Amino acid sequence: MIKIALVSFGKIARDQHLPALRNNPDYQLLAIASRNASLDGVAHYKTLEELLEAMPELDAVSLCAPPSVRYEQARLALSRGKHVFLEKPPGATLSEVEALTKQAKTAGVTLFASWHSRYAQGVAPAKAWLAERTIKAVQINWKEDVRVWHPGQAWIWEPGGMGVFDPAINALSIVTHILPKPFFLKEAALQVPSNCQMPIRAQLAFDSDGVPIQADLDFLQTGPQTWDIHVDTDAGRLTLSKGGSQLYINGQLEQEGPDEEYPGLYVRFAELIRSGQSDVDVAPLQHVADAFMYGRRELVEPFEDQ
Ligand code: NAP
């Protein structure tokens, strides 16, 4: 059994990591390290430092804080020989992730940069279907209401929080996984509220060897929420809907199932630990970094959480 602790017990740790760990017999949840949150019946420490001092028997940690503190936590855990599961995005910058990758290799432990959307039900069959087709165009529509999904999460508007790219990096994690060729940013427009550091909307245009890939990202979508990727091919249109959980081919529903994203991530983490490997794909984060580096910024009206 892998003795594991959850670090930073916020929304995603509570909603997804906890049930995934409790339902996987490969893991034993030993403790939670979180400044303000705890869980009845599970040992609690305020900080990762205290946890590592008190529980040398720990094998692994899952880091679930916002990305701006990911690096320091990961560096500390790796330095104590622990396997590390990184929530997405794996860091606030690419350099941090590169440094962690090297550190994990030197220490001989597993580093896993998780991309939960890649484990959505429709994604693997979409990848297999596209491998046999000629792709003509891709359209990503990732539009959700930040007030519904991220209430009170002020970190999302600060440097490293990524704004609308916090959810949209999930779309990029899918597209970088299912498309057979790499793609590159050609144009980007980022709309930034005048009281925030990060964009609330963005439009991106990529090119993949002549194939256009467009992305329309919106954090102010009310009513029905949209997490869709359309891929036009020589055999018609593939659509991944609801964040990748539904797969349609030419309008016909081909694949749908229960949400198994986090259970899938923890199966993968255990496999990596057993086989002595790491899995760190920075491609989604590279595209976000490119958008911040190459995008035109436009100031828009201030954002109020309420
Ligand atoms: P959250 O609800 O704000 O929880 C994060 C927790 O991290 C906080 O409760 C806080 O716990 C701790 N924390 C916050 N700021 C910190 C700081 N400066 N230093 C140390 N600890 C800090 O956020 P979340 O929604 O769980 O998101 C966390 C990560 O998971 C993000 O990278 C996000 O992209 C990813 N994620 C979120 C979702 C989602 O639907 N929410 C889905 C997939 C992935 P304490 O105060 O108790 O320390």
Coordinates of C-alpha atoms and ligand atoms in Angstrom, one line a residue:
M1 CA 0.0 0.0 0.0
I2 CA 1.1 3.5 -0.8
K3 CA 1.0 5.7 2.4
I4 CA -0.1 9.1 1.1
A5 CA -1.1 12.5 2.4
L6 CA -3.2 15.2 0.9
V7 CA -1.7 18.7 1.0
S8 CA -4.0 21.7 0.9
F9 CA -7.5 20.4 1.6
G10 CA -9.6 22.7 -0.6
K11 CA -12.3 22.1 -3.1
I12 CA -10.6 19.6 -5.4
A13 CA -9.0 17.7 -2.6
R14 CA -12.3 17.2 -0.9
D15 CA -14.5 16.6 -3.9
Q16 CA -12.2 14.4 -6.0
H17 CA -8.9 13.3 -4.3
L18 CA -10.5 12.1 -1.1
P19 CA -13.1 9.7 -2.7
A20 CA -10.6 8.5 -5.3
L21 CA -8.1 7.6 -2.6
R22 CA -10.7 6.0 -0.3
N23 CA -12.0 3.8 -3.1
N24 CA -8.5 2.6 -4.2
P25 CA -7.1 -0.2 -2.1
D26 CA -3.5 0.6 -3.3
Y27 CA -3.5 3.7 -1.0
Q28 CA -3.7 4.4 2.7
L29 CA -4.5 8.1 3.5
L30 CA -2.3 8.8 6.5
A31 CA -2.8 12.5 6.9
I32 CA -3.9 15.9 5.7
A33 CA -1.7 19.0 5.7
S34 CA -3.7 22.2 5.4
R35 CA -3.5 25.5 7.2
N36 CA -7.2 25.8 7.8
A37 CA -8.9 22.6 6.9
S38 CA -9.0 19.2 8.4
L39 CA -11.0 16.0 8.3
D40 CA -12.4 14.0 11.2
G41 CA -10.6 10.7 11.8
V42 CA -7.5 11.7 9.7
A43 CA -4.2 13.0 11.3
H44 CA -3.9 16.7 10.6
Y45 CA -0.9 19.0 10.3
K46 CA -0.9 22.7 9.5
T47 CA 2.0 22.6 7.1
L48 CA 3.8 20.1 4.9
E49 CA 7.0 20.6 6.9
E50 CA 5.2 19.5 10.1
L51 CA 3.7 16.5 8.3
L52 CA 7.1 15.4 6.9
E53 CA 8.7 15.7 10.3
A54 CA 6.0 13.8 12.1
M55 CA 5.4 11.0 9.5
P56 CA 8.7 9.7 8.1
E57 CA 6.9 6.5 6.9
L58 CA 4.9 8.5 4.3
D59 CA 5.5 7.4 0.7
A60 CA 3.8 10.0 -1.3
V61 CA 2.0 13.4 -1.2
S62 CA -0.7 14.9 -3.5
L63 CA -0.3 18.7 -3.8
C64 CA -3.7 20.4 -4.2
A65 CA -2.9 24.1 -3.5
P66 CA -3.1 26.8 -6.1
P67 CA -0.2 26.7 -8.5
S68 CA 1.7 29.6 -7.0
V69 CA 2.8 27.4 -4.1
R70 CA 3.2 24.1 -5.9
Y71 CA 6.9 24.4 -6.5
E72 CA 8.0 25.0 -2.9
Q73 CA 5.8 22.2 -1.7
A74 CA 7.0 19.8 -4.4
R75 CA 10.6 20.6 -3.9
L76 CA 10.4 20.0 -0.2
A77 CA 8.5 16.7 -0.6
L78 CA 11.0 15.4 -3.3
S79 CA 13.9 16.4 -1.1
R80 CA 12.6 14.0 1.6
G81 CA 12.3 11.2 -1.0
K82 CA 8.5 11.3 -1.4
H83 CA 6.7 10.5 -4.6
V84 CA 4.7 13.6 -5.7
F85 CA 1.3 14.0 -7.4
L86 CA 0.9 17.5 -8.8
E87 CA -2.6 18.9 -9.3
K88 CA -2.9 20.7 -12.6
P89 CA -1.3 23.0 -13.6
P90 CA 2.0 21.4 -12.5
G91 CA 3.5 24.8 -11.7
A92 CA 3.2 28.5 -12.0
T93 CA 6.0 28.6 -14.5
L94 CA 7.6 26.2 -16.9
S95 CA 11.0 26.6 -15.3
E96 CA 9.7 25.3 -12.0
V97 CA 8.3 22.2 -13.6
E98 CA 11.6 21.5 -15.4
A99 CA 13.5 21.9 -12.1
L100 CA 11.2 19.5 -10.3
T101 CA 11.5 16.9 -13.1
K102 CA 15.3 17.0 -12.7
Q103 CA 15.0 16.8 -8.9
A104 CA 12.7 13.8 -9.1
K105 CA 15.0 12.0 -11.4
T106 CA 18.1 12.6 -9.2
A107 CA 16.1 11.5 -6.1
G108 CA 14.8 8.4 -7.9
V109 CA 11.2 9.1 -7.0
T110 CA 8.0 9.6 -9.0
L111 CA 6.8 12.9 -10.2
F112 CA 3.3 12.9 -11.8
A113 CA 2.0 16.0 -13.5
S114 CA -1.7 15.1 -13.5
W115 CA -4.1 16.3 -16.3
H116 CA -7.5 15.0 -15.1
S117 CA -9.4 15.8 -18.2
R118 CA -7.3 13.3 -20.2
Y119 CA -9.0 10.6 -18.1
A120 CA -12.5 11.6 -19.2
Q121 CA -14.5 8.8 -20.8
G122 CA -14.5 10.1 -24.4
V123 CA -10.8 11.1 -24.6
A124 CA -9.1 7.7 -25.3
P125 CA -11.6 6.6 -27.9
A126 CA -11.4 10.1 -29.5
K127 CA -7.6 9.8 -29.8
A128 CA -7.9 6.3 -31.4
W129 CA -10.5 7.5 -33.9
L130 CA -8.5 10.6 -34.9
A131 CA -5.4 8.6 -35.4
E132 CA -7.0 7.1 -38.5
R133 CA -8.4 10.3 -40.0
T134 CA -7.2 13.5 -41.7
I135 CA -7.9 16.5 -39.5
K136 CA -9.2 19.6 -41.2
A137 CA -10.1 22.0 -38.4
V138 CA -10.5 22.2 -34.6
Q139 CA -12.7 24.4 -32.5
I140 CA -12.5 24.6 -28.8
N141 CA -15.4 26.2 -26.8
W142 CA -14.6 26.3 -23.1
K143 CA -17.1 28.6 -21.4
E144 CA -18.1 28.5 -17.7
D145 CA -19.3 30.7 -15.0
V146 CA -16.5 31.5 -12.6
R147 CA -18.9 32.6 -9.9
V148 CA -20.5 29.1 -9.9
W149 CA -17.3 27.0 -10.1
H150 CA -14.8 29.1 -8.3
P151 CA -16.6 31.3 -5.7
G152 CA -14.3 33.2 -3.5
Q153 CA -11.1 31.8 -5.1
A154 CA -9.2 35.1 -5.2
W155 CA -6.0 33.3 -6.2
I156 CA -7.4 32.7 -9.6
W157 CA -7.0 36.4 -10.5
E158 CA -3.5 36.8 -9.1
P159 CA -0.3 36.1 -11.0
G160 CA 0.0 32.3 -11.5
G161 CA -3.7 31.8 -11.0
M162 CA -4.3 31.9 -14.8
G163 CA -7.8 33.3 -14.8
V164 CA -9.9 31.7 -17.6
F165 CA -6.9 29.4 -18.4
D166 CA -7.4 27.6 -15.1
P167 CA -10.3 25.7 -16.7
A168 CA -9.2 26.1 -20.3
I169 CA -5.9 24.4 -19.7
N170 CA -8.0 21.2 -19.3
A171 CA -9.2 21.7 -23.0
L172 CA -5.5 22.1 -24.0
S173 CA -4.6 19.0 -22.0
I174 CA -7.1 17.1 -24.1
V175 CA -6.2 18.6 -27.5
T176 CA -2.5 18.1 -27.0
H177 CA -3.3 14.5 -26.1
I178 CA -5.7 13.6 -29.0
L179 CA -4.2 15.4 -31.9
P180 CA -1.5 13.5 -33.7
K181 CA 0.6 16.6 -34.6
P182 CA 1.9 19.5 -32.5
F183 CA 0.4 23.0 -32.9
F184 CA 1.6 26.5 -32.4
L185 CA 0.0 29.8 -31.4
K186 CA -0.4 32.3 -34.2
E187 CA -2.6 34.9 -32.5
A188 CA -4.2 35.5 -29.1
A189 CA -6.4 38.1 -27.6
L190 CA -6.8 38.2 -23.8
Q191 CA -9.4 40.3 -22.0
V192 CA -8.3 41.2 -18.5
P193 CA -10.6 42.9 -16.0
S194 CA -9.2 46.2 -14.8
N195 CA -9.0 45.0 -11.2
C196 CA -7.4 41.6 -12.0
Q197 CA -4.1 40.3 -13.2
M198 CA -5.4 37.4 -15.2
P199 CA -7.7 37.2 -18.3
I200 CA -11.4 36.5 -18.0
R201 CA -11.9 35.7 -21.7
A202 CA -9.5 34.7 -24.4
Q203 CA -9.5 33.9 -28.1
L204 CA -6.7 31.8 -29.5
A205 CA -5.7 30.8 -33.0
F206 CA -3.2 28.0 -33.5
D207 CA -1.8 26.3 -36.6
S208 CA -1.0 22.6 -36.9
D209 CA 0.8 22.1 -40.3
G210 CA -1.9 24.1 -42.1
V211 CA -4.8 22.9 -39.9
P212 CA -6.5 25.8 -38.0
I213 CA -7.2 25.3 -34.3
Q214 CA -9.4 28.0 -32.7
A215 CA -10.2 28.4 -29.0
D216 CA -12.9 30.6 -27.5
L217 CA -12.6 30.8 -23.7
D218 CA -15.0 32.5 -21.5
F219 CA -15.2 32.7 -17.7
L220 CA -18.5 34.6 -17.6
Q221 CA -20.8 32.1 -19.2
T222 CA -24.2 32.0 -17.5
G223 CA -26.9 29.5 -18.3
P224 CA -25.8 26.3 -20.0
Q225 CA -22.0 25.7 -19.6
T226 CA -19.9 24.7 -22.5
W227 CA -16.8 22.4 -22.5
D228 CA -16.7 21.3 -26.1
I229 CA -14.0 20.4 -28.6
H230 CA -15.1 19.9 -32.3
V231 CA -12.7 18.2 -34.7
D232 CA -13.6 18.3 -38.4
T233 CA -12.1 15.4 -40.4
D234 CA -12.3 13.6 -43.8
A235 CA -14.8 11.3 -42.1
G236 CA -17.0 14.0 -40.5
R237 CA -17.1 15.7 -37.2
L238 CA -15.9 14.4 -33.9
T239 CA -17.2 16.2 -30.8
L240 CA -16.0 15.8 -27.2
S241 CA -18.6 17.4 -25.0
K242 CA -19.0 18.0 -21.3
G243 CA -15.3 18.2 -20.7
G244 CA -14.5 15.1 -22.6
S245 CA -17.0 12.8 -20.9
Q246 CA -19.2 12.5 -24.0
L247 CA -17.9 11.5 -27.4
Y248 CA -20.0 12.2 -30.5
I249 CA -19.2 11.1 -34.1
N250 CA -21.2 13.0 -36.7
G251 CA -23.8 13.8 -34.0
Q252 CA -24.2 10.3 -32.7
L253 CA -23.3 9.7 -29.1
E254 CA -20.6 7.0 -29.1
Q255 CA -19.2 7.0 -25.6
E256 CA -20.5 8.2 -22.2
G257 CA -19.9 7.0 -18.7
P258 CA -19.5 7.9 -15.1
D259 CA -16.8 10.4 -14.1
E260 CA -13.7 8.3 -13.6
E261 CA -11.1 11.0 -14.0
Y262 CA -9.5 11.1 -10.5
P263 CA -9.8 7.3 -10.0
G264 CA -7.9 7.0 -13.3
L265 CA -5.2 9.4 -12.1
Y266 CA -4.6 7.5 -8.9
V267 CA -4.3 4.2 -10.8
R268 CA -1.7 5.8 -13.1
F269 CA 0.2 7.3 -10.1
A270 CA 0.4 3.9 -8.5
E271 CA 1.6 2.3 -11.7
L272 CA 4.3 5.0 -12.0
I273 CA 5.5 4.5 -8.5
R274 CA 5.7 0.7 -8.9
S275 CA 7.6 1.0 -12.2
G276 CA 9.9 3.7 -10.9
Q277 CA 8.9 6.3 -13.5
S278 CA 7.7 9.9 -13.8
D279 CA 5.1 11.4 -16.1
V280 CA 5.5 15.1 -16.7
D281 CA 4.0 16.5 -19.9
V282 CA 4.2 20.3 -19.9
A283 CA 2.6 20.8 -23.4
P284 CA -0.7 22.3 -22.0
L285 CA 1.2 24.7 -19.8
Q286 CA 3.5 25.7 -22.7
H287 CA 0.4 26.8 -24.7
V288 CA -0.8 28.9 -21.8
A289 CA 2.6 30.4 -21.4
D290 CA 2.7 31.2 -25.1
A291 CA -0.7 32.9 -24.9
F292 CA 0.6 35.1 -22.1
M293 CA 3.8 35.8 -24.0
Y294 CA 2.2 36.4 -27.4
G295 CA -1.3 37.6 -26.7
R296 CA -2.7 41.1 -27.1
R297 CA -4.1 42.3 -23.9
E298 CA -7.3 44.4 -23.6
L299 CA -8.5 45.9 -20.3
V300 CA -12.2 45.2 -19.7
E301 CA -14.7 46.1 -17.0
P302 CA -13.7 45.1 -13.4
F303 CA -14.8 41.7 -12.1
E304 CA -16.8 41.4 -8.9
D305 CA -17.2 37.9 -7.3
Q306 CA -20.8 38.5 -6.1
Ligands
NAP1 P1 -9.2 26.0 -3.3 O1 -10.6 25.5 -3.0 O2 -9.0 27.4 -3.2 O3 -8.3 25.1 -2.4 C1 -6.9 25.2 -2.4 C2 -6.4 25.1 -0.9 O4 -5.0 25.4 -0.9 C3 -7.1 26.1 0.0 O5 -8.2 25.6 0.6 C4 -6.0 26.4 1.0 O6 -6.1 25.4 2.1 C5 -4.7 26.1 0.2 N1 -4.1 27.3 -0.2 C6 -4.6 28.4 -0.8 N2 -3.7 29.3 -1.0 C7 -2.6 28.9 -0.4 C8 -1.3 29.4 -0.3 N3 -1.0 30.7 -0.7 N4 -0.4 28.7 0.4 C9 -0.6 27.5 0.8 N5 -1.9 26.9 0.7 C10 -2.8 27.6 0.1 O7 -8.8 25.6 -4.8 P2 -9.2 24.3 -5.6 O8 -10.4 24.6 -6.5 O9 -9.2 23.1 -4.8 O10 -7.9 24.3 -6.7 C11 -6.7 23.9 -6.3 C12 -5.9 23.4 -7.5 O11 -6.7 22.3 -8.0 C13 -5.8 24.4 -8.6 O12 -4.5 24.3 -9.2 C14 -6.9 24.0 -9.6 O13 -6.5 24.4 -10.9 C15 -6.9 22.5 -9.4 N6 -8.2 22.0 -9.8 C16 -9.4 22.5 -9.3 C17 -10.6 22.0 -9.8 C18 -11.9 22.5 -9.3 O14 -13.0 22.2 -9.9 N7 -12.0 23.3 -8.3 C19 -10.6 20.9 -10.7 C20 -9.4 20.3 -11.1 C21 -8.2 20.9 -10.6 P3 -5.6 25.9 3.6 O15 -6.0 27.3 3.8 O16 -6.3 25.0 4.5 O17 -4.1 25.7 3.6

